Short mmCIF file of C-alpha atoms and ligand atoms in Angstrom, two decimals:
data_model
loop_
_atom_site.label_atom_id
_atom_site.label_comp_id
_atom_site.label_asym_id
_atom_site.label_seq_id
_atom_site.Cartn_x
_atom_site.Cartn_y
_atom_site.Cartn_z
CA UNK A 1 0.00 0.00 0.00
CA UNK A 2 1.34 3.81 -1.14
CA UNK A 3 1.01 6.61 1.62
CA UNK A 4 -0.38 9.60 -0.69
CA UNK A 5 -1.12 13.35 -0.24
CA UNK A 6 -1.65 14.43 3.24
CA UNK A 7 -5.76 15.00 3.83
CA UNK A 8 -5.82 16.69 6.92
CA UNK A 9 -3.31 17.53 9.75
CA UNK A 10 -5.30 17.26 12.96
CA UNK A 11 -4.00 18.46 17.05
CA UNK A 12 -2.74 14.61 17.20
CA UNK A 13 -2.71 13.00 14.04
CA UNK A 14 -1.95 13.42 10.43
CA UNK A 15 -4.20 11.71 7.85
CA UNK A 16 -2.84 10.74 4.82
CA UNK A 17 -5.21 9.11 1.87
CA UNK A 18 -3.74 5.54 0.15
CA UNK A 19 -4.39 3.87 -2.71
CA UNK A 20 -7.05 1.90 -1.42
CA UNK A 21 -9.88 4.12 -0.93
CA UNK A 22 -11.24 2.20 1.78
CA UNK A 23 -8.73 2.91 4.22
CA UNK A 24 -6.50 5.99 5.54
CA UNK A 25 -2.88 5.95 6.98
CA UNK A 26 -2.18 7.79 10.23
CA UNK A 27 0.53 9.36 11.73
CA UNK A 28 0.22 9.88 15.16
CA UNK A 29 2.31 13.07 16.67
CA UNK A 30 3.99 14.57 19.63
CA UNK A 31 2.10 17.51 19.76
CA UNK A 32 -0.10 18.32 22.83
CA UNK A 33 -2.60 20.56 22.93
CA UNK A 34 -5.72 21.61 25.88
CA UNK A 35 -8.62 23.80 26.97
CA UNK A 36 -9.37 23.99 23.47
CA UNK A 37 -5.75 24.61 21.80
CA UNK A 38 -4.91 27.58 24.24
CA UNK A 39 -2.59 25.66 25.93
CA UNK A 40 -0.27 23.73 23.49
CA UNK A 41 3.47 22.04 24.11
CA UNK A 42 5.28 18.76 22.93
CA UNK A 43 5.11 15.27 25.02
CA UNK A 44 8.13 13.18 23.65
CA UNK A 45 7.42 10.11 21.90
CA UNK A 46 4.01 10.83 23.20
CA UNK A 47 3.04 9.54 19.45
CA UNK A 48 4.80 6.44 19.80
CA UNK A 49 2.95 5.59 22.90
CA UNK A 50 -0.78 6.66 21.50
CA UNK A 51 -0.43 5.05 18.41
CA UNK A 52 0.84 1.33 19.75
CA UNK A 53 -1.73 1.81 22.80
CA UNK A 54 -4.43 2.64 20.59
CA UNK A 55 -3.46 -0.13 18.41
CA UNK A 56 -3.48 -2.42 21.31
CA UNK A 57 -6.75 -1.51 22.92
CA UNK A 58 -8.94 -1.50 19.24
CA UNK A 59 -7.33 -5.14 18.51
CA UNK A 60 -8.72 -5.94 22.46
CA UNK A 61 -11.71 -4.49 21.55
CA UNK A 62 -12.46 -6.27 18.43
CA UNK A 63 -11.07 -9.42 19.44
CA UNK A 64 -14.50 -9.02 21.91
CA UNK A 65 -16.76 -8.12 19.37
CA UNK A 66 -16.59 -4.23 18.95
CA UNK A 67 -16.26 -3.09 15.35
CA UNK A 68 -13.46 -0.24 15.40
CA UNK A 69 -11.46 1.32 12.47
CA UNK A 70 -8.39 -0.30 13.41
CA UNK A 71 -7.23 -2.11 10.44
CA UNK A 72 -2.53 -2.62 11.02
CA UNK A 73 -0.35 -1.76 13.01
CA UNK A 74 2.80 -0.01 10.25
CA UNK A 75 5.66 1.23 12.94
CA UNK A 76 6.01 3.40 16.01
CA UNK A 77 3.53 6.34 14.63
CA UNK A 78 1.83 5.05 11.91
CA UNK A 79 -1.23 2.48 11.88
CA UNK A 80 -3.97 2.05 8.88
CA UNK A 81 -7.11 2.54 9.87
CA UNK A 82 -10.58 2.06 7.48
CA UNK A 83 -12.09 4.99 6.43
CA UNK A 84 -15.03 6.21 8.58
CA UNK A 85 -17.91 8.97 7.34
CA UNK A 86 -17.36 10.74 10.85
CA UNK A 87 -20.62 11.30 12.67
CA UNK A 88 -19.96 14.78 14.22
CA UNK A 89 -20.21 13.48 18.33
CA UNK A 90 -18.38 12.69 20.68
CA UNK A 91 -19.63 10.24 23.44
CA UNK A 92 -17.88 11.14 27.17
CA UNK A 93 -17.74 8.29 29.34
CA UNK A 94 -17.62 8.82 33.11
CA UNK A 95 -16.93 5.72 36.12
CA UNK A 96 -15.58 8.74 38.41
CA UNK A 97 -16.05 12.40 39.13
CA UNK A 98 -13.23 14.54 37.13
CA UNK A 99 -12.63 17.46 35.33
CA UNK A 100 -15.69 19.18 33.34
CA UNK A 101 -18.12 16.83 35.47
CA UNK A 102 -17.28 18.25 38.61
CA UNK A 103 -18.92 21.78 38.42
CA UNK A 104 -21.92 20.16 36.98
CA UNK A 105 -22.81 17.76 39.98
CA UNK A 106 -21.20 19.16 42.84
CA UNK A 107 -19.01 16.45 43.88
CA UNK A 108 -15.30 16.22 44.35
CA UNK A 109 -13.05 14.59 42.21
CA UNK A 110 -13.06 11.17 43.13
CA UNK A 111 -16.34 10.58 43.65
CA UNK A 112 -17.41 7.20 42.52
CA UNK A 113 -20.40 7.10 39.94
CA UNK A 114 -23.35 4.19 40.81
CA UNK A 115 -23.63 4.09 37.04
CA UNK A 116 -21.47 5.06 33.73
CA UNK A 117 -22.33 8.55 32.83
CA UNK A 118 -22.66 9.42 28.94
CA UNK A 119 -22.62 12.67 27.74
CA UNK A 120 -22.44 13.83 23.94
CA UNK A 121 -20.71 16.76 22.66
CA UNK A 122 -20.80 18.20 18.98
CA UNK A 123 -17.11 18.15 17.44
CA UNK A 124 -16.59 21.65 16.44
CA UNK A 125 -13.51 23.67 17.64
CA UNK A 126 -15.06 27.09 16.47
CA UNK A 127 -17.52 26.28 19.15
CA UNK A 128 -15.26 24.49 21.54
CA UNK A 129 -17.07 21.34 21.27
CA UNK A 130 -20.20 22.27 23.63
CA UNK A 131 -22.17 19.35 25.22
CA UNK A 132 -25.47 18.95 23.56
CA UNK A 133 -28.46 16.50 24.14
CA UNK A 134 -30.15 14.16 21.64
CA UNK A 135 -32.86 16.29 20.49
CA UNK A 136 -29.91 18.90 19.19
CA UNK A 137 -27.92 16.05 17.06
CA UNK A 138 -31.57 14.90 15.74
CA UNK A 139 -32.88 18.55 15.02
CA UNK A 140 -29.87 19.10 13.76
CA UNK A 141 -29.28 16.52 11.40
CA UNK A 142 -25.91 15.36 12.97
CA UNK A 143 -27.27 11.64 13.84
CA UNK A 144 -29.65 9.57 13.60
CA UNK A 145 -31.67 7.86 16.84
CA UNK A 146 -30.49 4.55 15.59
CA UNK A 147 -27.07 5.69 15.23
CA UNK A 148 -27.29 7.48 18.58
CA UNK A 149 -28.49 4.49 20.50
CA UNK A 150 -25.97 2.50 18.65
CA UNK A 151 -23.29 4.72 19.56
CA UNK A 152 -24.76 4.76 23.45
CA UNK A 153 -24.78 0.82 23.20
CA UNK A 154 -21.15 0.39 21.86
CA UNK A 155 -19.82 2.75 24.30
CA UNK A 156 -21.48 1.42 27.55
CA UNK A 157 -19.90 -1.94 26.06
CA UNK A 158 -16.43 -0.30 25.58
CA UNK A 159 -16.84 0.20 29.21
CA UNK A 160 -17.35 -3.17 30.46
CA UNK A 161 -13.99 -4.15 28.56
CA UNK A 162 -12.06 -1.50 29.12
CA UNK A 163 -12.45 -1.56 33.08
CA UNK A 164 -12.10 -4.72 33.27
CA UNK A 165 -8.14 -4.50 31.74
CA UNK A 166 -7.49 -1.36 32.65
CA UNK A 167 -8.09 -2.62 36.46
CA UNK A 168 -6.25 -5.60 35.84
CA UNK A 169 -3.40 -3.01 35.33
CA UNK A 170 -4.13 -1.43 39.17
CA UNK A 171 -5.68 2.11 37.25
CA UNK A 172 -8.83 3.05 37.55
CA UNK A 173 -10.49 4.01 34.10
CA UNK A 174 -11.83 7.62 35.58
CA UNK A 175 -13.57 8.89 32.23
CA UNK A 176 -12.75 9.07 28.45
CA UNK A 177 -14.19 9.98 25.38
CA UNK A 178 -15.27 7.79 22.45
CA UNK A 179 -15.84 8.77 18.24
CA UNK A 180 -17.59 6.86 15.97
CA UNK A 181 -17.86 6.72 12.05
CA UNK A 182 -20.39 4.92 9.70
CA UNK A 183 -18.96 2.54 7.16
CA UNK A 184 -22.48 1.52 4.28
CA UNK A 185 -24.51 3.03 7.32
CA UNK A 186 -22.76 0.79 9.71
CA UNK A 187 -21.76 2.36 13.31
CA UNK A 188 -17.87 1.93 14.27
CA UNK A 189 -15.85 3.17 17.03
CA UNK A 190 -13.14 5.50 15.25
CA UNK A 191 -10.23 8.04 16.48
CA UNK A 192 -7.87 6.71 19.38
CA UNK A 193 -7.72 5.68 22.86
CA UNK A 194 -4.80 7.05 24.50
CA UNK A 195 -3.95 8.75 27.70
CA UNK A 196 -4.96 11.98 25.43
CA UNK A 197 -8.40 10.93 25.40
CA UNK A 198 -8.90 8.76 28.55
CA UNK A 199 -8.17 9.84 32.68
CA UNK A 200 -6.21 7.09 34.17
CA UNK A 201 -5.72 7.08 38.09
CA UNK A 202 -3.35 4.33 39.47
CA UNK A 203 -5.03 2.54 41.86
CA UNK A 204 -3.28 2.63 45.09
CA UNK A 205 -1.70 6.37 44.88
CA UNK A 206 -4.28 7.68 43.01
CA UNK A 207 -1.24 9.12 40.81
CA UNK A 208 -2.33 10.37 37.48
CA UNK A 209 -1.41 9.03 34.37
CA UNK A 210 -2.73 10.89 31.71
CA UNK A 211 -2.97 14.04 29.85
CA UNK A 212 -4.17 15.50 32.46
CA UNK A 213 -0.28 16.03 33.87
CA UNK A 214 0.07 18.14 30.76
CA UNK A 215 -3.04 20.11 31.73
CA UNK A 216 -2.22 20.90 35.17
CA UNK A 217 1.41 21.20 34.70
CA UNK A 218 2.11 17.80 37.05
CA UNK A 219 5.81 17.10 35.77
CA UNK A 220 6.48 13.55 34.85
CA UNK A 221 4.24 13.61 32.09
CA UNK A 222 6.15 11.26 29.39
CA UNK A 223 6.97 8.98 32.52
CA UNK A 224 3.19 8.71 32.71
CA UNK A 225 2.15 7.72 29.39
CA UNK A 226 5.00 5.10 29.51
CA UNK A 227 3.31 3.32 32.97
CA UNK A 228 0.30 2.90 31.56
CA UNK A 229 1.06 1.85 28.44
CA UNK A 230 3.42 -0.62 29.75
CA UNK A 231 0.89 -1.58 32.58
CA UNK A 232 -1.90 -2.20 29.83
CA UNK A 233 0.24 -4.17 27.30
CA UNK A 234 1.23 -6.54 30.49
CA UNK A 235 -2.47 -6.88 31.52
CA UNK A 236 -3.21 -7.82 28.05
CA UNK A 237 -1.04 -10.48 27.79
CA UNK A 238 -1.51 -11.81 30.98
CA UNK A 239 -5.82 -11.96 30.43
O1 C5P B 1 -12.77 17.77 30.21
P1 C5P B 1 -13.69 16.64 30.56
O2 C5P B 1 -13.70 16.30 32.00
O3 C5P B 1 -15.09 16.87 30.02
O4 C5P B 1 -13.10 15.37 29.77
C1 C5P B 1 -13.66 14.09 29.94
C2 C5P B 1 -12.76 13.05 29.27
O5 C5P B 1 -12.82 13.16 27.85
C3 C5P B 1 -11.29 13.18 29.63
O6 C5P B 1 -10.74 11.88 29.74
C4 C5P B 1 -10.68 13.90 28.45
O7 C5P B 1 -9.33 13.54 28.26
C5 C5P B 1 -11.55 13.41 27.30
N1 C5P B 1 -11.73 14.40 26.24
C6 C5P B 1 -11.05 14.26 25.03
N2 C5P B 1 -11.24 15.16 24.02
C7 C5P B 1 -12.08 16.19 24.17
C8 C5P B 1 -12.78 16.37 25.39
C9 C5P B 1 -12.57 15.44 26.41
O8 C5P B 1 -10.29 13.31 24.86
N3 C5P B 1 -12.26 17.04 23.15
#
């Protein structure tokens, strides 16, 4: 397979087209950026890690029966992925109280959920991705109900599996947040899961190990992304 013409150069990723039209190559970067691009820096080899964890956990995924984009593994950045029609929400997962949730409930972070939360939020960085209900993606033509229910149902099954490891590694899978893309109509889980896109809290210190150390200035940030991808990999081939 050829890598062609870059398509688009995202905060994280660069897509590049092929020449098989049913699939895209992707080149994961170093780049870090939060609260909406204002804050923006460099987390070393941070690409390498996203790219062969994200490759890890949609190949655990699949393996149990979730349809994801993830198509090869190529090297340390680069994995080919199928080519999604990108359905324009994001779906927020929450086990525990963090970030964005806290001023909305009035707990502390750390509070433990009875049930997963899901929230949706329309992808648009003009607006800073706002969370939105069901009745704005239908009115506005951004999903379907089937689609949305599909999406709701593949998440809350992400879930399941991705506690389940991720606690095998001694983390705690605090929230993260899920894309999705429709292949002939079909709903697939899309984009990455990374400690970008997902709050990891180690077990027994409650030590963060995610982007959030890049957020809040924490220190030890590439040292982070390391554990758990190390962490994971062992629990997966240990299950
Ligand atoms: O900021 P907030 O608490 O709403 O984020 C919830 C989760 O979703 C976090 O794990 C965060 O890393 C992830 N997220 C993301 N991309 C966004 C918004 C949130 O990966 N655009």
């Amino acid at each position: 397979m050829e890598k062609l013409a870059m398509l688009y150069e995202g905060k994280a990723k660069k897509i590049y087209d092929t020449n098989d039209k049913n699939v895209f190559w992707v080149e994961y970067k170093d780049d870090a950026t939060a609260f909406n691009g204002i804050k923006k820096g460099t987390i070393v080899d941070k690409g390498i890690i996203n790219n062969k964890m994200s490759a890890m956990m949609f190949s655990y995924l699949q393996k149990n029966g979730v349809d994801t984009h993830f198509v090869e593994l190529l090297s340390d950045r680069e994995q080919i992925v199928r080519r999604l029609q990108m359905v324009p929400l994001e779906i927020v997962v929450r086990n525990i109280v963090a970030g964005s949730l806290v001023k909305k409930v009035g707990k502390e972070e750390g509070y433990s959920l009875a049930s997963p939360v899901l929230e949706l939020y329309y992808k648009d960085d003009a607006l800073g991705d706002p969370m939105v209900n069901e009745t704005h993606a239908l009115a506005m033509g951004w999903a379907t109900i089937e689609q949305i229910n599909k999406m709701k149902e593949i998440a809350l099954k992400v879930n399941e599996l991705m506690t389940k490891i991720v606690a095998k590694a001694g983390i705690d899978l605090v929230d993260y947040k899920l894309e999705f893309g429709l292949i002939d109509g079909k709903v697939m889980l899309g984009d990455e899961i990374s400690p970008d896109t997902c709050r990891f809290w180690d077990k027994d210190t409650g030590e963060k190990l995610d982007k959030d150390r890049f957020r809040r200035d924490l220190g030890k940030i590439e040292e982070a992304y390391a554990e758990v991808y190390t962490r994971l990999k062992d629990a997966l081939e240990n299950a």
